[in-house]
Coordinates of C-alpha atoms in Angstrom, one line a residue:
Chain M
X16 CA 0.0 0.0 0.0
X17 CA 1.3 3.5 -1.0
X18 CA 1.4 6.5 1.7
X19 CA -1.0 8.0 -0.8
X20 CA -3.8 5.4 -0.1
X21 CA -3.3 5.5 3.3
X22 CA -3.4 9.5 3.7
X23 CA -7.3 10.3 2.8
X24 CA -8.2 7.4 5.8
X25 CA -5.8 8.7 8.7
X26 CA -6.8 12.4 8.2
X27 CA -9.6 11.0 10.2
X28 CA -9.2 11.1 13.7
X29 CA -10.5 7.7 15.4
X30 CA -14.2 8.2 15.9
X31 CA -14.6 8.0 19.6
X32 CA -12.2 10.9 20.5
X33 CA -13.0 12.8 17.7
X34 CA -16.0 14.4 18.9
X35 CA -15.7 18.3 20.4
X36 CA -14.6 17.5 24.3
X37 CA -17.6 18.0 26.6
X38 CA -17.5 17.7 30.4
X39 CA -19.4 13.9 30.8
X40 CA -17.3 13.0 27.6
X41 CA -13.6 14.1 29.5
X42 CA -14.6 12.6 33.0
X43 CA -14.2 9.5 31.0
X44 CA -11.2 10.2 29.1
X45 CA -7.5 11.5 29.7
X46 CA -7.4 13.2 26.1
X47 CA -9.7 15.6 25.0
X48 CA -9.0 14.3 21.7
X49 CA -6.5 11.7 19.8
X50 CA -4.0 13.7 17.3
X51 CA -2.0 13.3 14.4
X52 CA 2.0 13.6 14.3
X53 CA 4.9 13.0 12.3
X54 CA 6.5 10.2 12.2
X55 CA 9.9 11.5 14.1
X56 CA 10.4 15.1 16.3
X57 CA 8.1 16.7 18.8
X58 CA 4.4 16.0 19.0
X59 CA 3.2 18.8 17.5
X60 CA -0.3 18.1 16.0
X61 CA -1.0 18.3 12.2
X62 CA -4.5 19.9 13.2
X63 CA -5.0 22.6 15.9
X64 CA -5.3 20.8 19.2
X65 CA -7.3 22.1 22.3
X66 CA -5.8 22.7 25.1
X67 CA -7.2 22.9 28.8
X68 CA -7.2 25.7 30.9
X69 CA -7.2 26.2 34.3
X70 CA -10.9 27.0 34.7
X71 CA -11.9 24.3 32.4
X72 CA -10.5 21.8 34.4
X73 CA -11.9 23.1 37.3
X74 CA -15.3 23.1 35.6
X75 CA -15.0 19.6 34.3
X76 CA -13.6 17.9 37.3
X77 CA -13.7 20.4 39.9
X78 CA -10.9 21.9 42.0
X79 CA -8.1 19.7 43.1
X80 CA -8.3 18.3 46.6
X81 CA -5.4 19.0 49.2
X82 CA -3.1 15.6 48.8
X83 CA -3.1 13.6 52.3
X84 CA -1.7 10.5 53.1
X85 CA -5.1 8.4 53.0
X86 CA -4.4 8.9 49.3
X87 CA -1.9 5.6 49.7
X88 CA -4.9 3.2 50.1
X89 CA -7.0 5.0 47.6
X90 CA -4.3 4.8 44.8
X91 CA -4.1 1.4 46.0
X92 CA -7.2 0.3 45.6
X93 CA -8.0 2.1 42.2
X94 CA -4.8 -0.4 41.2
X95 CA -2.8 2.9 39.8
X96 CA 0.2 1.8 38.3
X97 CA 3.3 3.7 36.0
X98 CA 2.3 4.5 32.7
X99 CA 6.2 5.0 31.4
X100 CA 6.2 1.5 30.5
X101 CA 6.9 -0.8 33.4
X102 CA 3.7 -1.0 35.2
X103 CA 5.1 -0.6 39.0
X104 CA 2.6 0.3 41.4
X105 CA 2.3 3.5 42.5
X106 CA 1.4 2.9 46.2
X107 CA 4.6 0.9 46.5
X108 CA 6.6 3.7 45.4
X109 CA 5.0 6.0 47.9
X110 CA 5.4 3.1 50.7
X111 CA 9.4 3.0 49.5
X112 CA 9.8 7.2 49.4
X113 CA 8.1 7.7 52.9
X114 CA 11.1 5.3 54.6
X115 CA 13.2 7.7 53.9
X116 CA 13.6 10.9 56.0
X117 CA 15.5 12.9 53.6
X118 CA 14.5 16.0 51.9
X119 CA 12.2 14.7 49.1
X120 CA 11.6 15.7 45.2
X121 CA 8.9 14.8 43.4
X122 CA 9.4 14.1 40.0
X123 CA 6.3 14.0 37.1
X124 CA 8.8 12.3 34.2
X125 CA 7.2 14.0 30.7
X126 CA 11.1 12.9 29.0
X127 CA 9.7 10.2 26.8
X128 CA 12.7 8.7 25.8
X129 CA 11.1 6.1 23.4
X130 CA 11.5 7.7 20.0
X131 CA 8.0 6.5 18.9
X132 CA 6.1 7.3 22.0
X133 CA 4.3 10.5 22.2
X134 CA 1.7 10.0 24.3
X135 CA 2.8 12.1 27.8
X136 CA 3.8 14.7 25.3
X137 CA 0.4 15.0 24.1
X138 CA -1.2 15.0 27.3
X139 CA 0.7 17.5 28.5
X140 CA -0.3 19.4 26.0
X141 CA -3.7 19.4 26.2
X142 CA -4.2 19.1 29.5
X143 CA -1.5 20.7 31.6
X144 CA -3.5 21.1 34.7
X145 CA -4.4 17.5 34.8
X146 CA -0.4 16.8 35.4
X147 CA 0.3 19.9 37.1
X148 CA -2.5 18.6 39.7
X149 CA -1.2 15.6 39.7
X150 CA 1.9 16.4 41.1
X151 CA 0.8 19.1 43.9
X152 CA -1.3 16.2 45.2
X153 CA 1.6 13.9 45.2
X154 CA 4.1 16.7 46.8
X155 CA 1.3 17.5 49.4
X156 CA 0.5 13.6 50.1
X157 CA 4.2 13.1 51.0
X158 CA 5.8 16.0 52.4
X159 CA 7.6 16.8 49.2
X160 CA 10.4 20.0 49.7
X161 CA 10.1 19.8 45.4
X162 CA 7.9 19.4 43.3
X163 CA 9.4 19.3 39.3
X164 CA 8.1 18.6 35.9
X165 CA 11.2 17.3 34.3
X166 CA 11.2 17.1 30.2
X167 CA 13.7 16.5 27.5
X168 CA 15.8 20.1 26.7
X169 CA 14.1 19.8 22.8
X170 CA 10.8 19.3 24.1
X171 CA 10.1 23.1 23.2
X172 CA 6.3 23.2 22.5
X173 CA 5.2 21.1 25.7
X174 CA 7.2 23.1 27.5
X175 CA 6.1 26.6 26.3
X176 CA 2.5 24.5 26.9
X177 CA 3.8 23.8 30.4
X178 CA 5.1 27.2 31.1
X179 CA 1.9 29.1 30.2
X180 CA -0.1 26.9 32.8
X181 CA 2.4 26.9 35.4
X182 CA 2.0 30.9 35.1
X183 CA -1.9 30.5 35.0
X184 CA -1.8 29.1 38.2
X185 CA 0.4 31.8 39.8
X186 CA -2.1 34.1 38.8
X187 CA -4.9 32.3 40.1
X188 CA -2.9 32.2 43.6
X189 CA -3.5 28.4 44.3
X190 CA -2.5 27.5 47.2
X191 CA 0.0 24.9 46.3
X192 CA 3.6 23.8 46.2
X193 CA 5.9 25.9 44.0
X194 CA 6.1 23.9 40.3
X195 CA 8.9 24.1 39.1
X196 CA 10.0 23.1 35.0
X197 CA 13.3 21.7 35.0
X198 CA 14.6 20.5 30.8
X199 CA 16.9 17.9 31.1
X200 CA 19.2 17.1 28.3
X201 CA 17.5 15.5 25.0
X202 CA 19.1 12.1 25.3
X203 CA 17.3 8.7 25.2
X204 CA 18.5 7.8 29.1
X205 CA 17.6 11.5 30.7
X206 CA 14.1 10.1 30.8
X207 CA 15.5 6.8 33.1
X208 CA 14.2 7.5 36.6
X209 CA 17.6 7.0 38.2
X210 CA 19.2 9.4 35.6
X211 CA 16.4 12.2 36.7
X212 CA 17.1 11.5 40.2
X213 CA 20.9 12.2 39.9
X214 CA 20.5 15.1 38.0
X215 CA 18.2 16.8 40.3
X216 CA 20.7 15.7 43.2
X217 CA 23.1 17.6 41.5
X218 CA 25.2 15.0 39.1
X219 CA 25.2 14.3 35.9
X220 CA 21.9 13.0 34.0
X221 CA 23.1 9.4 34.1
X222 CA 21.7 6.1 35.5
X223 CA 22.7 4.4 38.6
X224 CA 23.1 0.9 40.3
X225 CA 20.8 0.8 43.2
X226 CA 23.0 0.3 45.9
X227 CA 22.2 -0.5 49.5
X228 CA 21.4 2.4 51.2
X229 CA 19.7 2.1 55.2
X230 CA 16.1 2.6 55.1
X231 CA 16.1 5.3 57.7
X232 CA 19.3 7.3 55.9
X233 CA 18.4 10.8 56.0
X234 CA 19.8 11.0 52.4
X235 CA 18.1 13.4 49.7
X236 CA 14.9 11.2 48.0
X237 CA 13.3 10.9 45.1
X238 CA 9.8 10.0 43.8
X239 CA 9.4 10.1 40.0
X240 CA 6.2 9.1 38.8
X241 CA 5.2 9.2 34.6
X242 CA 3.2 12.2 34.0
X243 CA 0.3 10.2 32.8
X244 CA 0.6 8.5 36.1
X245 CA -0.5 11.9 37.7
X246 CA -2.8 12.8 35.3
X247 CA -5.1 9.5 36.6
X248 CA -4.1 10.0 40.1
X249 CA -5.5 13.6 40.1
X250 CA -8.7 12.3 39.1
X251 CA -8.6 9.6 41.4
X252 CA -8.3 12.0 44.2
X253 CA -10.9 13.9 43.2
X254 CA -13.0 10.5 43.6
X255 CA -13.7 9.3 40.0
X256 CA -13.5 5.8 39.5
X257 CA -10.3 4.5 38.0
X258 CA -10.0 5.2 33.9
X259 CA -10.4 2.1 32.4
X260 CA -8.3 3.4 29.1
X261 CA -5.2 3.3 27.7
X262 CA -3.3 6.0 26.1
X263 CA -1.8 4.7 22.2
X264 CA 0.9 5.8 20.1
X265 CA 0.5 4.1 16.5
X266 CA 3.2 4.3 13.7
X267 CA 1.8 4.6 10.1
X268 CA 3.5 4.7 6.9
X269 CA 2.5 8.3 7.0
X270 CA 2.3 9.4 10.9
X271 CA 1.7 8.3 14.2
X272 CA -1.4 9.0 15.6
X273 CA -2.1 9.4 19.1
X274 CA -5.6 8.7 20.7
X275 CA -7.0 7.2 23.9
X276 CA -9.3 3.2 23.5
X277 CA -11.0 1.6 26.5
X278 CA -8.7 -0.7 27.7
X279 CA -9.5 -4.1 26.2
X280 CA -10.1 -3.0 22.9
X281 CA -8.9 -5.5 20.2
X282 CA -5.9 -5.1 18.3
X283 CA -8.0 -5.5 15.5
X284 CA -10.0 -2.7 15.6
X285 CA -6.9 -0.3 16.6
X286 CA -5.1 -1.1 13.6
X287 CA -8.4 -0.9 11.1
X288 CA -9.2 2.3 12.4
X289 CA -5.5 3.3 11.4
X290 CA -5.1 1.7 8.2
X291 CA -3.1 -1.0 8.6
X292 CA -5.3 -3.7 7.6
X293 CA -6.7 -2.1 4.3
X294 CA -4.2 -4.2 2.1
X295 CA -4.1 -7.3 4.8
X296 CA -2.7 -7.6 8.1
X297 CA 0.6 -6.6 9.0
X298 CA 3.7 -8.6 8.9
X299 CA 4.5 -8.1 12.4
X300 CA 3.8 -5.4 15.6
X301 CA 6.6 -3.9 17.2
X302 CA 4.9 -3.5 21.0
X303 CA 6.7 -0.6 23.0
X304 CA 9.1 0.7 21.0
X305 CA 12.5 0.6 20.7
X306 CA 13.2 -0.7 24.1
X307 CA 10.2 -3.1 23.3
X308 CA 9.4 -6.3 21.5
X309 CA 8.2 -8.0 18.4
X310 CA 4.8 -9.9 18.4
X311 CA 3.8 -11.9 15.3
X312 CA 0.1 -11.2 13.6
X313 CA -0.8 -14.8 14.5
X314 CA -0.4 -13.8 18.4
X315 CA -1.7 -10.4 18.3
X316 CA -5.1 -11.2 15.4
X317 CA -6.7 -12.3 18.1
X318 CA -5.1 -10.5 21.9
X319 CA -6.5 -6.6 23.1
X320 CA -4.7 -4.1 24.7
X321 CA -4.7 -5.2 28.3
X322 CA -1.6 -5.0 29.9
X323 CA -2.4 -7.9 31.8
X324 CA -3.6 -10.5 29.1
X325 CA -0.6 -9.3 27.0
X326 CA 1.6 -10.0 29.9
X327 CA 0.2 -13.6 30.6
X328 CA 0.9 -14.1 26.5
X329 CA 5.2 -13.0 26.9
X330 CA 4.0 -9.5 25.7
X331 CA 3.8 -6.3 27.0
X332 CA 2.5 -2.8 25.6
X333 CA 5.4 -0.7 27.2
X334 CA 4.5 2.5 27.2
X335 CA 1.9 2.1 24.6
X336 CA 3.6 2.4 21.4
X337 CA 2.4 0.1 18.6
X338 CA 4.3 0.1 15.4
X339 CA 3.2 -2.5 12.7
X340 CA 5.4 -3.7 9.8
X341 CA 4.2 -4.3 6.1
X342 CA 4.6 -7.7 4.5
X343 CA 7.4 -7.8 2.3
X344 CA 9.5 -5.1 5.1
X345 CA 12.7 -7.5 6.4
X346 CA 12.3 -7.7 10.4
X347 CA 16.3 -8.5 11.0
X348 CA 16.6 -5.5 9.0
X349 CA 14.9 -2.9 11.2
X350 CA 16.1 -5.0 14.4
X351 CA 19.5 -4.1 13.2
X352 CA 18.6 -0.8 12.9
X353 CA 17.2 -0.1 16.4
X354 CA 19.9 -2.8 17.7
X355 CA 22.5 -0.1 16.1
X356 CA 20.2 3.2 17.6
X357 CA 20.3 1.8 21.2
X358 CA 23.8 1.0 21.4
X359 CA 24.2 4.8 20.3
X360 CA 22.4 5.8 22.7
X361 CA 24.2 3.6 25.6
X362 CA 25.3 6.4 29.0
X363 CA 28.7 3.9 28.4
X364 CA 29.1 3.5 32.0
X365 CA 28.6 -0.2 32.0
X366 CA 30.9 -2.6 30.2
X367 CA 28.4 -5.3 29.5
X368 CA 26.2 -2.2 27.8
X369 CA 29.5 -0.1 26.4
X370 CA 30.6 -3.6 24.9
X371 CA 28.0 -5.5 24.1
X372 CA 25.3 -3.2 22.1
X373 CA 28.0 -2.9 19.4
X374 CA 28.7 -6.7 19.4
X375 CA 24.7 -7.1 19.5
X376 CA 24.3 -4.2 16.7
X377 CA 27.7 -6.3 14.3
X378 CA 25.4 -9.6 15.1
X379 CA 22.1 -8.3 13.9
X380 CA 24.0 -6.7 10.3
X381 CA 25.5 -9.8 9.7
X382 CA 22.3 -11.6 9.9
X383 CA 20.0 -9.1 8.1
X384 CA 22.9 -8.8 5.5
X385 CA 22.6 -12.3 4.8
X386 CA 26.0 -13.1 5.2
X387 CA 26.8 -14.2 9.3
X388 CA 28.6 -17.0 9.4
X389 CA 27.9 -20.2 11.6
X390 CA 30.7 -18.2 14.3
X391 CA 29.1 -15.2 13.9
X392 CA 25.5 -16.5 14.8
X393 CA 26.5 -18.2 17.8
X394 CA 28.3 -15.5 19.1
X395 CA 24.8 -13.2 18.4
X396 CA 23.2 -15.6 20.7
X397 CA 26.3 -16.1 23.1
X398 CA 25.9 -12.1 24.3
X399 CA 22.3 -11.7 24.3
X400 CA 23.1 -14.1 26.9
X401 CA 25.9 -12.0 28.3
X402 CA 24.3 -9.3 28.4
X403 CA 21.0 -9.6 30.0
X404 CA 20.1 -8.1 33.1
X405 CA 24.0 -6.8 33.8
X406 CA 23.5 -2.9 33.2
X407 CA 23.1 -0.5 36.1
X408 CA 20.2 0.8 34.1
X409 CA 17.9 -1.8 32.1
X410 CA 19.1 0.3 28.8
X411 CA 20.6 -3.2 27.8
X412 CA 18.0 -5.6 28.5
X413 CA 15.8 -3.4 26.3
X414 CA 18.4 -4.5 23.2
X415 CA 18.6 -8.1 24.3
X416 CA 14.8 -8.3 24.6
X417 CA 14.1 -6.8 21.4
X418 CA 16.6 -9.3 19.6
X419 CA 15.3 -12.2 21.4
X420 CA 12.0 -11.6 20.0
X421 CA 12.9 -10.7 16.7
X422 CA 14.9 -14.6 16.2
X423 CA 11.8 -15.8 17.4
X424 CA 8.9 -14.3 15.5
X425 CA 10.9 -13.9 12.3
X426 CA 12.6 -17.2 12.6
X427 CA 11.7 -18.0 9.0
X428 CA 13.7 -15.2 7.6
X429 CA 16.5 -16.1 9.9
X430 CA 16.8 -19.4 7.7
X431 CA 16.5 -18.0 4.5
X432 CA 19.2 -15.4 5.4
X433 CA 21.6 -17.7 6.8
X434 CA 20.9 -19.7 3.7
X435 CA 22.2 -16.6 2.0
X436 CA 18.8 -15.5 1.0
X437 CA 17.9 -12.1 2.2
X438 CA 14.8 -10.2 2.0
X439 CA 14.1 -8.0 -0.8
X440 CA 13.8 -5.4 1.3
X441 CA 16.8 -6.5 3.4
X442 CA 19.1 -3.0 2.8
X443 CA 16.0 -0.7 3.9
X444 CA 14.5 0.4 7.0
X445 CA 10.6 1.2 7.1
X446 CA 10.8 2.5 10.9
X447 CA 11.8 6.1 11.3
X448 CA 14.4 4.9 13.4
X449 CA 17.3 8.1 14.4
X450 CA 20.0 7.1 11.8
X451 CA 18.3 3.5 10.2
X452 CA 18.8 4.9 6.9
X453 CA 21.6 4.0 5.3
Chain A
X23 CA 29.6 -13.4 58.7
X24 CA 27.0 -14.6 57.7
X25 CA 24.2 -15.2 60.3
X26 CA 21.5 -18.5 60.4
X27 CA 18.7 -17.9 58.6
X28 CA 20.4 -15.3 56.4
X29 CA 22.0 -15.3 52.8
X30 CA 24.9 -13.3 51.2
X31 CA 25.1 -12.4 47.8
X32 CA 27.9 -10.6 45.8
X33 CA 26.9 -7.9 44.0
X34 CA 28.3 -5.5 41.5
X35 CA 27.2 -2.0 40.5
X36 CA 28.1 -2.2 36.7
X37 CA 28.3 1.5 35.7
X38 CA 31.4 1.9 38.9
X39 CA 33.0 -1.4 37.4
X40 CA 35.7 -0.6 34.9
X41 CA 36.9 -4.3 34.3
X42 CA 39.8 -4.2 36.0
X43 CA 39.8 -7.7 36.8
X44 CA 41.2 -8.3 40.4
X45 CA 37.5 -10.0 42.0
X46 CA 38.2 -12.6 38.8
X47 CA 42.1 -13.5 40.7
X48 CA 40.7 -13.5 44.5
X49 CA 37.3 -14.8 44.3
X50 CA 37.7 -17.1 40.7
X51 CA 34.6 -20.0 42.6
X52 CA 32.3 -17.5 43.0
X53 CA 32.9 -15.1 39.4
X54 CA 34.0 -15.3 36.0
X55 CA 35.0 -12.6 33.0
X56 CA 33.3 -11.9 30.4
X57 CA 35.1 -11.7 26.8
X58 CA 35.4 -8.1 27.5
X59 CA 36.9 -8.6 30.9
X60 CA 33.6 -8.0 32.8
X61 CA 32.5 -9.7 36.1
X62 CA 29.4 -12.0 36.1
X63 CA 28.8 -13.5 39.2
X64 CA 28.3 -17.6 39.1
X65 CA 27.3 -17.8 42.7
X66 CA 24.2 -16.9 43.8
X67 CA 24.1 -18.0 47.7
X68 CA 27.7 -18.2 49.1
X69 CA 29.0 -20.4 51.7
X70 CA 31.0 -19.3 54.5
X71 CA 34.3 -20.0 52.4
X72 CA 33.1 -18.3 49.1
X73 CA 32.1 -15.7 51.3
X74 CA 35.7 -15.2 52.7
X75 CA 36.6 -14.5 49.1
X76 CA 33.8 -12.6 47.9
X77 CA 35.3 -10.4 51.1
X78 CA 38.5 -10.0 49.7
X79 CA 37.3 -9.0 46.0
X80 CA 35.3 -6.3 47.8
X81 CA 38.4 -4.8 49.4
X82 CA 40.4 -5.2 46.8
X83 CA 38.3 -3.7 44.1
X84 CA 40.0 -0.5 42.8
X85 CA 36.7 0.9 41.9
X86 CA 34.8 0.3 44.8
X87 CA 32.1 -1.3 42.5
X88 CA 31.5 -4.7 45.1
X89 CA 29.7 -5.2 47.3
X90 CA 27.6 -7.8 49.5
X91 CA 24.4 -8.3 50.2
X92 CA 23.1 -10.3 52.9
X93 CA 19.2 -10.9 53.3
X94 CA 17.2 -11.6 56.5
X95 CA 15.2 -14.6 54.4
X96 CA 16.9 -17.4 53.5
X97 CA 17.0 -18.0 49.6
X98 CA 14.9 -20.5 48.0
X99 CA 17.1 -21.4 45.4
X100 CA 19.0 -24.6 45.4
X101 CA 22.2 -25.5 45.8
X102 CA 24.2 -28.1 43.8
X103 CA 24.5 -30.9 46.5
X104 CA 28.2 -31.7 48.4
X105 CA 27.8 -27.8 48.9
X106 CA 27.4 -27.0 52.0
X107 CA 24.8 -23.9 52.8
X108 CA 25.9 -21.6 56.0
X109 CA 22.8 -22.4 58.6

């Protein structure tokens, strides 16, 4: 299917969010309406997006309640967990900060890292407040001495989104913990919590080991919580049931498109109502991202988007980036590509990472090349064994995972490669990945 | 020492690590290189000799990048038998 075919359908805006936002609609929704981006950069949308002011919120929602500590069992109960992709309870985060006696930051993390995802940023942008909340309630609930909005430095449009509502509350003289905008640098690991947390501590903006520290150290802390996270626990506190939606990022041959489906919606329906499935199914879904994995059309054709269900089949929707490859694209081909991207983007503080990406990122060429030899494939598999799970960060499980995936649901091209035939499509890279085309 | 009902574990903060290699020559039962001169730890509950070892690596390490960790719990995992477990 040409880009051309594809255009006149994905002007369209998927039908349930695409209605003009009122307030029984937006109780019921984190968007105010799903958007269309480009395929690479910031998420700015192609068509003039709302955004939320102060006193809109306030008249959809109402006014934000002061954040206590009964919120723990609330959050609990309404089962909030991270939205940046790896699904950790929020109440055990809170249970972990308040051991601590230290002076405490909260961070609401809007540095998506995954090149693909653009769903916080989008958020952010149309609904400010709803994050901004968000975090005064979590600074409140815990005693917080900081309360930040951290973002990647080339992030300009959310932040200039950020800035004006940050301001629009100083006007308004809530009575609320100072926010405070901090741009951290643009690279893939400034969005990795323990990067944020060293930064804001006053080191560089790179990832730790967690080392042993004693419970009741009055070291400096740090809570950093996904700004879509906040987003859902502001309207938690305000006592609205818990959203039962997810928050999408879909490459197309075109754009990615970013909209909101009840959670449980088939994987079908997603990828009709963005095009994919006009001229058949897809080859293959990359699920997450970059730091992802591959699922085959034969396991998603019949799987929704519940984190859950996707977890009890050895998937997982990350962050909520879906990014679905054309027959006739060559899988070990765009592996090799993102293989080659993440090992660029490697803080090289840990050898197994510093090392092993590249080795990974010679494997993967070799193999989508069509010409690894029997040494070279073992070694491929050899290191993804190395390297799994020995990073500080888990920057390098994110590679091995990814690879691991792609042997196993394209394992009928891995045969004809190493039988020295390639795909067609072999030398080019369909995903817009920073670099892929060479 | 390690206390009953408790286990140790060696454990290494990667990004401090720098390959030097010195835990590889004092500790060699309880940790092996990788091809890039990398520690990956073989052991995963250490008796009280490997733990003497594991000690030494730690004070040795020119990067500071060891460490043990001893849990309250003791570890379900098993042991290869003929080893004995610290109890």
């Amino acid at each position: 299917m040409t880009p051309d075919e594809l255009t006149m359908d994905q002007r369209r805006a998927p039908a349930p969010m695409s209605v003009a936002p009122d307030a029984s609609l937006v109780r019921q929704a984190l968007l105010l309406h799903g958007v269309q981006i480009d395929r690479v950069g910031e998420a700015d949308p192609w068509e003039p997006a709302a955004v939320e002011h102060l006193e809109h919120l306030v008249g959809r929602v109402g006014p934000r309640p002061y954040g206590s500590l009964d919120l723990i069992t609330v959050i609990e109960r309404a089962g909030l967990t991270g939205h940046g992709g790896a699904h950790v309870p929020a109440a055990a985060k809170w249970r972990k900060t308040l051991q601590g006696g230290g002076p405490l930051t909260v961070v609401a993390n809007g540095a998506e890292s995954e090149p693909l995802s653009a769903k916080d940023a989008t958020l952010m942008r149309q609904r400010p407040h709803l994050v901004l909340d968000g975090l005064a309630i979590a600074a409140e609930a815990l005693g917080a001495d900081r309360a930040v909005v951290w973002l990647h430095g080339d992030d300009h449009g959310t932040a200039a989104t950020l800035q004006g509502a940050i301001a629009e509350r100083r006007a308004a003289r809530l009575h609320e913990p100072a926010l405070e905008l901090v741009m951290g640098p643009s690279h893939y690991l400034s969005g990795e919590s323990s990067a944020i947390t060293r930064a804001l501590q006053g080191g560089p903006t790179l990832p730790t080991a967690r080392r042993p520290q004693d419970p009741r150290s009055r070291g400096p802390r740090t809570l950093v919580h996904n700004v879509e996270t906040l987003a859902r626990l502001a309207l938690v506190a305000r006592g609205y049931p818990p959203l039962p939606t997810m928050l999408l990022t879909v490459l197309t041959p075109v754009s990615r498109m970013v909209f909101e489906v009840p959670r449980g919606t088939p994987v079908v329906d997603v990828l009709e109502g963005t095009g994919w499935l006009r001229n058949g199914p897809p080859q293959a879904v990359l699920l997450g991202g970059y730091g992802g994995q591959w699922a085959s059309w034969r396991d998603l054709r019949s799987a929704t988007f519940d984190e859950p269900a996707l977890r009890a089949a050895g998937l997982s929707i990350g962050a909520g980036v879906v990014a679905p490859i054309a027959h006739g694209a060559c899988g070990l081909a765009e592996t090799a590509a993102i293989t080659a991207y993440l090992a660029s983007m490697s803080a090289r503080q840990c050898g197994p990472c510093l090392f092993g990406l590249p080795a990974l990122t010679d494997g993967m060429r070799a193999l989508a090349a069509g010409d690894a030899s029997r040494r070279e494939r073992a070694q491929l598999l050899e290191d993804l064994r190395l390297v799994e799970g020995r990073g500080a960060c888990h920057h390098p499980d994110g590679a091995t995972r990814l690879i691991a995936s792609a042997l196993e649901v394209f394992e009928h091209d891995v045969v004809e490669h190493v039988a020295g035939r390639p795909c067609h499509e072999a030398g080019r890279v369909g995903l817009p990945v920073p670099g892929g085309h060479r | 020492m390690t206390k009953p009902g408790s286990t140790s574990r060696l454990r290494i903060d990667a990004a401090a690590c720098d390959g030097i290699g010195v835990c590889a020559h004092l500790a060699a039962d309880i940790l092996e290189l990788d091809r890039w001169g990398f520690p990956i730890i073989t052991v995963r509950d250490l008796s009280r000799g490997e733990l003497s070892a594991a000690k030494r690596a730690v004070r040795a390490c020119p990067r500071k990048a060891l460490w043990i960790e001893t849990t309250a719990v003791p570890s379900v995992v098993q042991r290869a038998p003929g080893v004995s477990t610290p109890s």
